[in-house]
mmCIF file of C-alpha atoms in Angstrom:
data_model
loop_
_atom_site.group_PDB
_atom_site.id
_atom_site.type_symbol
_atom_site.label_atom_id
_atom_site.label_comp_id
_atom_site.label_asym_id
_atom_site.label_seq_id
_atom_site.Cartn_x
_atom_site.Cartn_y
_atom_site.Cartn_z
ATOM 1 C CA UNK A 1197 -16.227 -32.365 18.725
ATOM 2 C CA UNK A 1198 -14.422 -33.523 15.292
ATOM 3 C CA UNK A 1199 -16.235 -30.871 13.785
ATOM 4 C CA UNK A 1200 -15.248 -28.156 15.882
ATOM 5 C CA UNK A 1201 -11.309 -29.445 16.472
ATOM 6 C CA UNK A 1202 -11.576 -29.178 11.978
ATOM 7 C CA UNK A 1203 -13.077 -25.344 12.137
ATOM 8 C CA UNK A 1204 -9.962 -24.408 14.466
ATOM 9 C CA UNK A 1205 -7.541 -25.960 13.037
ATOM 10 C CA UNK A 1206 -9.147 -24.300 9.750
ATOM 11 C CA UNK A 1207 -8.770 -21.058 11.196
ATOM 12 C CA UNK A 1208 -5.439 -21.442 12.654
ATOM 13 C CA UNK A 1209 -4.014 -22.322 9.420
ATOM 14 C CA UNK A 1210 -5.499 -19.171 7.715
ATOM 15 C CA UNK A 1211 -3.929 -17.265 10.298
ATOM 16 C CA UNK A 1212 -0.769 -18.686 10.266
ATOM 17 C CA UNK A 1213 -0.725 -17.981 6.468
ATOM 18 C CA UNK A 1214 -1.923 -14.875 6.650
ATOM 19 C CA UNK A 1215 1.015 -13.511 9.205
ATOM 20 C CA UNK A 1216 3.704 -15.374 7.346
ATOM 21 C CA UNK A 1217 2.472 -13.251 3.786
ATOM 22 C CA UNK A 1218 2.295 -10.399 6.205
ATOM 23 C CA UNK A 1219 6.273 -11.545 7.430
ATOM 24 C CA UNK A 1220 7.840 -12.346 3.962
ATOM 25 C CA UNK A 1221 6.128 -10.060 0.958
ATOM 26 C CA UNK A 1222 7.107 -6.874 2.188
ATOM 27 C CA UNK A 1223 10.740 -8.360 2.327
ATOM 28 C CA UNK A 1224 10.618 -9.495 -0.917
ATOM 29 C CA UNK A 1225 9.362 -6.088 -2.354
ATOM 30 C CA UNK A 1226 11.504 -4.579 0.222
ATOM 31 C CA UNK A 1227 14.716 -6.058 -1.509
ATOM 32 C CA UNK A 1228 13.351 -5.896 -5.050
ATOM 33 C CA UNK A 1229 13.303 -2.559 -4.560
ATOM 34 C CA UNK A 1230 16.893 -2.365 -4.069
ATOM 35 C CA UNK A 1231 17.810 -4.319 -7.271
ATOM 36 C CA UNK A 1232 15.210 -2.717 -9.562
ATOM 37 C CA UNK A 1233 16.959 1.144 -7.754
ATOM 38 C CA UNK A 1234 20.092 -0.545 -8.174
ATOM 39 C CA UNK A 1235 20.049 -1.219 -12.273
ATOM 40 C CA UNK A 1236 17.653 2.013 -13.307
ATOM 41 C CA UNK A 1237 19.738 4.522 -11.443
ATOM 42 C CA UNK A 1238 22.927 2.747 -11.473
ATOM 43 C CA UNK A 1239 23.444 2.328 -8.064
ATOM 44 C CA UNK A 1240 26.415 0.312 -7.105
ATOM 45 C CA UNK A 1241 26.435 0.225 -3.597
ATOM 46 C CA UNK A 1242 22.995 -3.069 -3.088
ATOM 47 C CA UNK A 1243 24.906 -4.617 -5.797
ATOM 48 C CA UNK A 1244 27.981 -5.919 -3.781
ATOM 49 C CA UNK A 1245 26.411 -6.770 -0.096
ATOM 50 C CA UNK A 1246 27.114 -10.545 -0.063
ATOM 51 C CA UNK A 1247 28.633 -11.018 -3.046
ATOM 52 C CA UNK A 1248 26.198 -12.251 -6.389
ATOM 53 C CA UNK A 1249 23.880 -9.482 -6.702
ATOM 54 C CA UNK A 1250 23.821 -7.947 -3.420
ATOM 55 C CA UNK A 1251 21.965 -10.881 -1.946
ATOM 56 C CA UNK A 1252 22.916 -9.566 1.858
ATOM 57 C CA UNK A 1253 21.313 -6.121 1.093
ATOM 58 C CA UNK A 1254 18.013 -6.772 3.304
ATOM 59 C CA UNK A 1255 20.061 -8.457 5.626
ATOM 60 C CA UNK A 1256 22.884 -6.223 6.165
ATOM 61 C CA UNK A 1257 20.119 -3.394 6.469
ATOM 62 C CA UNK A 1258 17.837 -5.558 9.285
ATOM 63 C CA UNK A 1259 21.281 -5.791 11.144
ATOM 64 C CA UNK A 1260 21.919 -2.585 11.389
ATOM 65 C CA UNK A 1261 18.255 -1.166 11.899
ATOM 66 C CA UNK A 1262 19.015 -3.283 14.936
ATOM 67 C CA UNK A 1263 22.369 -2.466 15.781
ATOM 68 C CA UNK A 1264 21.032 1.405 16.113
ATOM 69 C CA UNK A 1265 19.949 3.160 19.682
ATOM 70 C CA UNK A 1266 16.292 3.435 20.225
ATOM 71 C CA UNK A 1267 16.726 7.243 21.254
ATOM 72 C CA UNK A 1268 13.081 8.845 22.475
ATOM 73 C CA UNK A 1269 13.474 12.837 22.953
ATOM 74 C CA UNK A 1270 12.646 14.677 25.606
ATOM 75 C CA UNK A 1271 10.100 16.847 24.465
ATOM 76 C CA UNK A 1272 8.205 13.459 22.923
ATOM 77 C CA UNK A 1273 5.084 12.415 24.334
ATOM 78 C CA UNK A 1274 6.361 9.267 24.915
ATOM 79 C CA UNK A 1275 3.639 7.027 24.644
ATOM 80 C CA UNK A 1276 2.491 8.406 21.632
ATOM 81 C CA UNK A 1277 5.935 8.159 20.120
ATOM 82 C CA UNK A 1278 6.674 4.164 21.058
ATOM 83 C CA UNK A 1279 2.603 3.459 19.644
ATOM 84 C CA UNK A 1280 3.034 5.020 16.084
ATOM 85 C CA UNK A 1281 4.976 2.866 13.602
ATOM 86 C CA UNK A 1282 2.382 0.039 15.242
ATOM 87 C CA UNK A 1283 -0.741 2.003 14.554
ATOM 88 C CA UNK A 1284 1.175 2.543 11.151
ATOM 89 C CA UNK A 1285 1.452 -1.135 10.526
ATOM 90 C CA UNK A 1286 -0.881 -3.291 12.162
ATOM 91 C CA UNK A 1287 -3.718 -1.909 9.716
ATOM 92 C CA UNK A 1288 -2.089 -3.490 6.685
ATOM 93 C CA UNK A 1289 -2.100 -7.095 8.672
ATOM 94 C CA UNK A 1290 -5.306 -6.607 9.234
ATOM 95 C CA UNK A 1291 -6.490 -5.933 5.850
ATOM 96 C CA UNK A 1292 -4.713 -9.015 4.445
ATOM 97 C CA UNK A 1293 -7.044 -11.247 6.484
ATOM 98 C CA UNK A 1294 -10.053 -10.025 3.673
ATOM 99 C CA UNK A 1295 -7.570 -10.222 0.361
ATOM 100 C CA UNK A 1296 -8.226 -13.174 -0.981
ATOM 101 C CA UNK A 1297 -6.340 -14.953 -3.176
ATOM 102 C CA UNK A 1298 -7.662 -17.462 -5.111
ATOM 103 C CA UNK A 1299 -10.857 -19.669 -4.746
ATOM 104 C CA UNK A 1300 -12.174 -19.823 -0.839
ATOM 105 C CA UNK A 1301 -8.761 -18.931 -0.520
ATOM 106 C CA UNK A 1302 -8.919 -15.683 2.116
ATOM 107 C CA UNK A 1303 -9.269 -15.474 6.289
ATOM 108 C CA UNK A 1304 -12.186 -13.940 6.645
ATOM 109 C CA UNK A 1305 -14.938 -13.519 3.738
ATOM 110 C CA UNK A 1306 -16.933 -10.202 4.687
ATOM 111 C CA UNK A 1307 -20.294 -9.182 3.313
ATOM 112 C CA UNK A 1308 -18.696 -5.499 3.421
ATOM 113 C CA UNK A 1309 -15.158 -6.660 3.107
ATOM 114 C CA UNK A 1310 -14.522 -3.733 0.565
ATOM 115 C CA UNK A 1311 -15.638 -1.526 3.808
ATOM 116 C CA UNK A 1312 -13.587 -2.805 5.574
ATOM 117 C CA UNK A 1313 -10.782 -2.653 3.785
ATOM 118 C CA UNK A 1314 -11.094 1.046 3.293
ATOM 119 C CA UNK A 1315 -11.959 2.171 6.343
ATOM 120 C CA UNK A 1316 -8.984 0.020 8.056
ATOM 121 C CA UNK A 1317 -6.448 1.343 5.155
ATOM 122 C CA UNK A 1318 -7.582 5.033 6.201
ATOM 123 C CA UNK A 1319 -5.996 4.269 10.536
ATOM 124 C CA UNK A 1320 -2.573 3.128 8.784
ATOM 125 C CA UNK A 1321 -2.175 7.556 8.344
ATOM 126 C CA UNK A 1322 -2.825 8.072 11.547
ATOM 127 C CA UNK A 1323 0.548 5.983 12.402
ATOM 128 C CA UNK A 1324 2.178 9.191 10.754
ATOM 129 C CA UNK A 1325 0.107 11.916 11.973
ATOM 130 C CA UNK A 1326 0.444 10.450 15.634
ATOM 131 C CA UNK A 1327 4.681 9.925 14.765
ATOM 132 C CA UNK A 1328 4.529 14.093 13.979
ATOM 133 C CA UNK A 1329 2.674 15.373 16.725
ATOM 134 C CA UNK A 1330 4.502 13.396 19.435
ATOM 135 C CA UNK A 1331 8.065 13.886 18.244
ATOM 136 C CA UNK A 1332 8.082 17.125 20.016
ATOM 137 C CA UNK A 1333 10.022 18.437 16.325
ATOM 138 C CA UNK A 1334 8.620 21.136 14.219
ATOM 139 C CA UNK A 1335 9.811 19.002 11.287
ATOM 140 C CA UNK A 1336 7.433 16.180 12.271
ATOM 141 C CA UNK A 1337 4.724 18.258 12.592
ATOM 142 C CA UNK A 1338 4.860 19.698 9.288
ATOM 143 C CA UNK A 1339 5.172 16.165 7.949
ATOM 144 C CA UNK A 1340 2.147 14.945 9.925
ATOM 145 C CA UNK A 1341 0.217 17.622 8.491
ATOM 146 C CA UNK A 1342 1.114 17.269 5.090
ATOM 147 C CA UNK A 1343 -0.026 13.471 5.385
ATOM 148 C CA UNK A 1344 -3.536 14.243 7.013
ATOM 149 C CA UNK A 1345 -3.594 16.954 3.935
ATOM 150 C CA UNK A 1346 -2.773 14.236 1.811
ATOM 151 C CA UNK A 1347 -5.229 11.452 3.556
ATOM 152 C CA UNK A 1348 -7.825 13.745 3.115
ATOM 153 C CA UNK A 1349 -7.387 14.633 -0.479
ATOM 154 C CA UNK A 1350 -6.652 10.980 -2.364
ATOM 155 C CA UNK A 1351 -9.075 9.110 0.188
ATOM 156 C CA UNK A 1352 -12.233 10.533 -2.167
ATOM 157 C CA UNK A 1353 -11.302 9.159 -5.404
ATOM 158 C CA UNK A 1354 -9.936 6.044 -3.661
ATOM 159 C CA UNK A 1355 -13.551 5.317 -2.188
ATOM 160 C CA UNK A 1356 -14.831 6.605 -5.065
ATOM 161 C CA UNK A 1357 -13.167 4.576 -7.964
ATOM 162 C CA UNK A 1358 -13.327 0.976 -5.584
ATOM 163 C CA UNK A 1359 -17.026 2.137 -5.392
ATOM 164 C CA UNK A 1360 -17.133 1.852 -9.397
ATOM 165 C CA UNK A 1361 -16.680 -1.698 -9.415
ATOM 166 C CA UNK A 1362 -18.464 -2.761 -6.176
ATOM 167 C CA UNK A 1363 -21.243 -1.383 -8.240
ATOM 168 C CA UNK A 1364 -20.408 -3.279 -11.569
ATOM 169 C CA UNK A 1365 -20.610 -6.381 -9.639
ATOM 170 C CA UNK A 1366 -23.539 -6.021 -7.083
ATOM 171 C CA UNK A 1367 -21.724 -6.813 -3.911
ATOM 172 C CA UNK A 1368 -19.087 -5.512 -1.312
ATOM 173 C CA UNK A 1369 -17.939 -9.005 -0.767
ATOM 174 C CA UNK A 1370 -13.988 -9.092 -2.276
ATOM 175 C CA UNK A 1371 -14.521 -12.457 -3.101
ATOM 176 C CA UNK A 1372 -17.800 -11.818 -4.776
ATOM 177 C CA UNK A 1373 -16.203 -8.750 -6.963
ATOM 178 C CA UNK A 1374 -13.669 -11.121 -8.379
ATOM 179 C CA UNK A 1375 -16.098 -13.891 -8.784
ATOM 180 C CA UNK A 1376 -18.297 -11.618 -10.929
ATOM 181 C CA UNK A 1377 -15.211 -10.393 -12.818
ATOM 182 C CA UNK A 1378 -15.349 -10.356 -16.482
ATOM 183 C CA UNK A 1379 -12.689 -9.963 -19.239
ATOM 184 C CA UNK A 1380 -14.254 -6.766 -20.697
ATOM 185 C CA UNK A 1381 -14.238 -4.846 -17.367
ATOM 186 C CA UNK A 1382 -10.398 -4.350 -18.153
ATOM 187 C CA UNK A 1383 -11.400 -1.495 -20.475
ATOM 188 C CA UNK A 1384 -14.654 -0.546 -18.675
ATOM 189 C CA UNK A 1385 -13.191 -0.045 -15.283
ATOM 190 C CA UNK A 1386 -9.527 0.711 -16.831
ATOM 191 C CA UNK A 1387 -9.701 4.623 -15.250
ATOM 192 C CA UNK A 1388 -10.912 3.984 -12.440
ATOM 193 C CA UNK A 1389 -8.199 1.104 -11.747
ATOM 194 C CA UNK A 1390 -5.474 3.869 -12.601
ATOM 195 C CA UNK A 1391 -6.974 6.120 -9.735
ATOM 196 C CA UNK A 1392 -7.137 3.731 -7.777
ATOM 197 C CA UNK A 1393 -3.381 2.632 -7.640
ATOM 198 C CA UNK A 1394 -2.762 6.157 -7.952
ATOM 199 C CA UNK A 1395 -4.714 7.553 -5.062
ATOM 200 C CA UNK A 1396 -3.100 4.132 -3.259
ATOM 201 C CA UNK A 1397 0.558 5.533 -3.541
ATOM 202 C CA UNK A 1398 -0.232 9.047 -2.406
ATOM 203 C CA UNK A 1399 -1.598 7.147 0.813
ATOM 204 C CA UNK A 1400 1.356 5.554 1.156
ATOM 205 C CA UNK A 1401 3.129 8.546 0.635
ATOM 206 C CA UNK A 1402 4.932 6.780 -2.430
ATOM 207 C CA UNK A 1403 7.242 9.328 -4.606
ATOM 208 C CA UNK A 1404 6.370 11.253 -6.264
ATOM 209 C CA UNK A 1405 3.731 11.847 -3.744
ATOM 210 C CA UNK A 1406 6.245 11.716 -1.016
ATOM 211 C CA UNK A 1407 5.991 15.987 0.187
ATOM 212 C CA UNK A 1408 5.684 14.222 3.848
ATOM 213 C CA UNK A 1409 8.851 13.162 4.426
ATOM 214 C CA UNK A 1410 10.086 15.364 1.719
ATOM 215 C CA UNK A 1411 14.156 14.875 3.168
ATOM 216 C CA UNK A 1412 14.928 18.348 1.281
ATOM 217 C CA UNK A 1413 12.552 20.373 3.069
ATOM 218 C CA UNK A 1414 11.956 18.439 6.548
ATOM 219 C CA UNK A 1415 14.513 16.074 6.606
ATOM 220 C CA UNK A 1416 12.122 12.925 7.558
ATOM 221 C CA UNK A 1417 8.720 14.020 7.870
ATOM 222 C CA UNK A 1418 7.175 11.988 10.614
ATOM 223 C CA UNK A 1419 9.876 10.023 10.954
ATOM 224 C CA UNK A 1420 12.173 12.657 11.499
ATOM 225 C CA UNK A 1421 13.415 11.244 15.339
ATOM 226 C CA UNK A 1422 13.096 8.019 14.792
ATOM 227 C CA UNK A 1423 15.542 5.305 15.270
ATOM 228 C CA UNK A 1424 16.313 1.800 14.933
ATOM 229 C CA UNK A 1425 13.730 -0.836 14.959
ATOM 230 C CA UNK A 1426 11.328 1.248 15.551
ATOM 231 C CA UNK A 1427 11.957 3.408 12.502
ATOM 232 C CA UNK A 1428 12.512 -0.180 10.637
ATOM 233 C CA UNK A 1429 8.557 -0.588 11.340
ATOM 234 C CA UNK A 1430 7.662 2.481 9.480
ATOM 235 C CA UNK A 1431 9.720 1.069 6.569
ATOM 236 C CA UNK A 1432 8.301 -2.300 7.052
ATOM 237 C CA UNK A 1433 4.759 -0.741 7.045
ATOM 238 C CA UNK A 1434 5.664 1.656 3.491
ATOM 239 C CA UNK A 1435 6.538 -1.871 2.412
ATOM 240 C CA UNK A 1436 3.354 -3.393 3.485
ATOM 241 C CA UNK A 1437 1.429 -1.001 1.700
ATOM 242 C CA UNK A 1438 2.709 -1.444 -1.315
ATOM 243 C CA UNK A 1439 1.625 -5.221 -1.062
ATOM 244 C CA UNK A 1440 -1.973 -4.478 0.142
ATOM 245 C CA UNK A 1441 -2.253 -1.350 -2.789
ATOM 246 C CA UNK A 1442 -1.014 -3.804 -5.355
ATOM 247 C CA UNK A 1443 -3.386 -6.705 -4.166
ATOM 248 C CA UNK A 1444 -6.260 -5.012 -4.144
ATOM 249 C CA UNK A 1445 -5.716 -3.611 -7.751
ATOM 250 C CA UNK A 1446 -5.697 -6.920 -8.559
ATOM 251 C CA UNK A 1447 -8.356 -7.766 -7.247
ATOM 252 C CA UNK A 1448 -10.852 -5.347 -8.011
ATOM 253 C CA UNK A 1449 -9.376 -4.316 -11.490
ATOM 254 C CA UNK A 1450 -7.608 -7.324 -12.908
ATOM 255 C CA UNK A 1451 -9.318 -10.120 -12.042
ATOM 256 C CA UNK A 1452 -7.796 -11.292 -8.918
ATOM 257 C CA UNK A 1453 -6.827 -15.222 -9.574
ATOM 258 C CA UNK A 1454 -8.345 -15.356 -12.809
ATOM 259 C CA UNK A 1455 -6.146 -16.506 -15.885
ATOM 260 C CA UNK A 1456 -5.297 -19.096 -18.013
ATOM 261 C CA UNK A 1457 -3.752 -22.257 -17.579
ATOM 262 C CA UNK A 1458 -1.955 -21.757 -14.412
ATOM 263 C CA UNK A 1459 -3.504 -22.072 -11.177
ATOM 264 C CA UNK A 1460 -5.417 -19.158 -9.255
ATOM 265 C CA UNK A 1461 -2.858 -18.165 -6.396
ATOM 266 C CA UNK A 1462 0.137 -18.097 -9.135
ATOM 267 C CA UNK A 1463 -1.997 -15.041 -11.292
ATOM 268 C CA UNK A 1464 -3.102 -13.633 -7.989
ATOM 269 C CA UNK A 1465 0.889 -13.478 -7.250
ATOM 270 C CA UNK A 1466 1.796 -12.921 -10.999
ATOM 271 C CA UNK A 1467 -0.483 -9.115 -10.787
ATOM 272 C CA UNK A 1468 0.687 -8.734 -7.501
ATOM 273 C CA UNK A 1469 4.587 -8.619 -8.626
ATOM 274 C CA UNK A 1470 4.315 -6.764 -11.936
ATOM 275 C CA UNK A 1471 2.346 -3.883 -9.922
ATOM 276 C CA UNK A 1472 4.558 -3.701 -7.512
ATOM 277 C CA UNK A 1473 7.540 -3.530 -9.967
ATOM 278 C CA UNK A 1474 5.198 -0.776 -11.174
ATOM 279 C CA UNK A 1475 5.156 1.403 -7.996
ATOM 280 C CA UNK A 1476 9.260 1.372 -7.684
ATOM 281 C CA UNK A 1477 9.165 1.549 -11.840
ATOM 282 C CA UNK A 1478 7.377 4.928 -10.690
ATOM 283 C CA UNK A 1479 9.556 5.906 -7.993
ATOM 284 C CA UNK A 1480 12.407 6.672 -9.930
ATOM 285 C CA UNK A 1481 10.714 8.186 -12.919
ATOM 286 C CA UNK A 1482 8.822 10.757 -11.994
ATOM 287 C CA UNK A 1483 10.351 13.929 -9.560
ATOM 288 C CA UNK A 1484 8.534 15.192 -6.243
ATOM 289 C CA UNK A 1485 5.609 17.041 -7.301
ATOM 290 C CA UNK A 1486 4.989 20.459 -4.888
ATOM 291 C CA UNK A 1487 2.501 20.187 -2.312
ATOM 292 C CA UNK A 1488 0.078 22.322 -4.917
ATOM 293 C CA UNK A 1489 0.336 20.028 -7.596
ATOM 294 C CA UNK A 1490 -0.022 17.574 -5.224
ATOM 295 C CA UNK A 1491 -3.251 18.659 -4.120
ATOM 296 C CA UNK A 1492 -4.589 19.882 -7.534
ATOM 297 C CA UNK A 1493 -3.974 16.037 -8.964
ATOM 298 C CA UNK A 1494 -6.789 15.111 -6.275
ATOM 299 C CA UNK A 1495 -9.372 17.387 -6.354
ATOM 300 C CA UNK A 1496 -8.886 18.808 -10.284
ATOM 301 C CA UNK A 1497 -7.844 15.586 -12.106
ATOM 302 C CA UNK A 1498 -8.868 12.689 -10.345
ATOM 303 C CA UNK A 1499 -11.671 13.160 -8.619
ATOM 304 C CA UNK A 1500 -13.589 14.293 -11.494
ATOM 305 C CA UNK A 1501 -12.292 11.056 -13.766
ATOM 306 C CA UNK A 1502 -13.467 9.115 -10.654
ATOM 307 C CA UNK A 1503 -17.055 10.405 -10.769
ATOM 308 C CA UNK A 1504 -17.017 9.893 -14.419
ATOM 309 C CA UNK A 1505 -15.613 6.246 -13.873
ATOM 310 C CA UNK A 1506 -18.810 5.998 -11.082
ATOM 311 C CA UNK A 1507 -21.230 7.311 -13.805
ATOM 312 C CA UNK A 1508 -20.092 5.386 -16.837
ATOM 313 C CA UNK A 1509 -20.669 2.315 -14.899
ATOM 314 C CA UNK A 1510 -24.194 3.092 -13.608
ATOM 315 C CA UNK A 1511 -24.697 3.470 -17.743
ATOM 316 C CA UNK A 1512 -23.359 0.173 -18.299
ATOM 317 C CA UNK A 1513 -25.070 -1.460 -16.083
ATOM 318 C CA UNK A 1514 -28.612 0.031 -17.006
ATOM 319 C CA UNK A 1515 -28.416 -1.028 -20.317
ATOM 320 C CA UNK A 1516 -26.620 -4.442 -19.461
ATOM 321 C CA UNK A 1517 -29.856 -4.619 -17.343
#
C-alpha cells in the first residue's frame, strides 16, 4: 500500500510541476519579450507600466485581454471557433511532460519520446488552421492556409534534422539522447541544430516566418476575429512554443543539463533562456520574408543541409563503429 501511496504521490508531483512550468515560462518569455522589444527598437511605451522598468506590462496586458468582449461572428462555426486556441495550446503541455530536465528529472520517460514529441508538436497547427476555417472571414482563411503551407514545408527538415541525432545516439528516448551526449557533437550536429530551431520558428509562425498573420496583408491571419481571452490563448500558446522549441534544442543539440559546476536543471534553464533571447533577438532583426522565399528556405536550403546533416552522421558513426 506504502508503495503504491509513494508512486502517486510521485506522479502527482511531476504533474504539478509540469503545469506550473507550463503556467509561468511562457510569462516570463512573454514579458522578456517586451523588455528585450522595448531596448532594441526603442520602444517606450513597456517601459513605464508600473513604474521601474515596466514591471506591470504582463499584467496590465492580462487585465485587459480580460476586460475585452468575447465576440463570436455569425458566420463562425461556432464550435470550431471556441475549440481552436485549445487545440493550439494544449499540445505544447503535453509535450513538456517528455522534456526532461535534468537527471530522472521529466514526467514521463518514453521509449519513442522524440515521436512523440513531433508528432504532438505537428496538432498545435491545426489550432490555426481550425481558427481560419471557422471564422467565417476570408482573411482567416488565407491565414490558415498559409500555416498548413507552412506546416507542411518546415515539418521535413524538422523530422529530419531531430532524426540526425536520434541516430548519433542509438535511441528515441529524450533522456537517453542527452545521456549519450558528448562535447564534440556541438560541431558534428551544429547544422542540423540550426535547422532545427529554424524549422521550429516557422512552426510557430515566429517573424520573420510570420506570412500567416502577416497584419499588412490579412490583418491577423487566423486570429483575425478573435477576442479577449480567447485570443490571449493563442498568444499564450506562440509563447509556449517558444519554450518547448528552445527546450528541445537544448536538449538534443546542446546537451540538455550537462555543464560544469552548476547543477543540471540550472544549464537546462541557462540554454533554455539564451535561446529564447535568441528567437525575439531574431524577431526584430530580420524583415518578413514573402511567402516564396518562405517556401524556397524549406525545400531549396534546408532540406538539403538536413539530409546532408542525416548523412554526415551515418559517416560518423560507421567509422566511430
Amino acid at each position: 500500500m506504502g508503495g503504491v501511496m509513494a508512486g502517486v504521490l510521485d506522479v502527482a508531483v511531476r504533474l504539478v510541476g509540469i503545469v506550473v512550468a507550463f503556467l509561468v515560462l511562457p510569462l516570463i518569455a512573454g514579458q522578456a519579450e517586451h523588455k528585450v522589444m522595448a531596448h532594441m527598437q526603442a520602444r517606450l511605451g513597456p517601459m513605464y507600466a508600473g513604474g521601474f522598468h515596466g514591471w506591470a506590462q504582463l499584467i496590465a496586458d492580462g487585465i485587459k485581454f480580460t476586460q475585452k468582449e468575447d465576440v463570436i461572428p455569425a458566420a463562425a462555426d461556432r464550435r470550431v471557433f471556441a475549440l481552436a486556441p485549445a487545440v493550439a495550446l494544449i499540445p505544447y503541455l503535453v509535450v513538456m511532460v517528455v522534456i526532461p530536465i535534468g537527471p530522472g528529472l521529466v514526467g514521463v520517460d518514453l521509449d519513442a519520446g522524440l515521436f512523440f514529441v513531433l508528432a504532438v508538436m505537428g496538432i498545435g497547427v491545426l489550432g490555426s488552421i481550425m481558427a481560419g476555417w471557422s471564422s467565417g472571414n476570408k482573411y482567416s482563411v488565407l491565414g490558415g492556409i498559409r500555416s498548413a503551407a507552412q506546416l507542411m514545408s518546415y515539418e521535413l527538415p524538422l523530422v529530419l534534422a531531430a532524426s540526425s541525432v536520434a541516430m548519433a545516439a542509438g535511441t528515441l528516448s529524450l533522456p537517453g539522447i542527452v545521456e549519450s551526449w558528448q562535447w564534440w557533437w556541438l560541431p558534428w550536429q551544429a547544422i542540423g541544430g540550426v535547422i532545427f530551431f529554424v524549422a521550429g520558428l516557422a512552426e510557430l509562425r515566429r517573424p520573420p516566418f510570420d506570412m500567416p498573420i502577416a497584419d499588412s496583408e490579412i490583418i491577423m491571419g487566423p486570429m483575425t476575429e478573435y477576442a479577449g481571452i480567447r485570443f490571449a490563448l493563442f498568444m499564450l500558446a506562440e509563447y509556449a512554443g517558444i519554450i518547448v522549441i528552445s527546450a528541445l534544442t537544448a536538449v538534443l543539440f546542446l546537451g540538455g543539463w550537462h555543464g560544469p559546476l552548476l547543477p543540471g536543471p540550472v544549464w537546462m534553464l541557462i540554454k533554455v533562456s539564451a535561446l529564447v533571447f535568441v528567437v525575439i533577438w531574431v524577431r526584430v532583426s530580420f524583415p518578413r520574408l514573402r511567402e516564396d522565399q518562405l517556401q524556397k528556405l524549406a525545400w531549396v536550403g534546408l532540406v538539403p543541409l538536413a539530409l546532408v546533416q542525416l548523412a554526415l552522421t551515418g559517416v560518423v558513426k560507421v567509422l566511430a563503429g
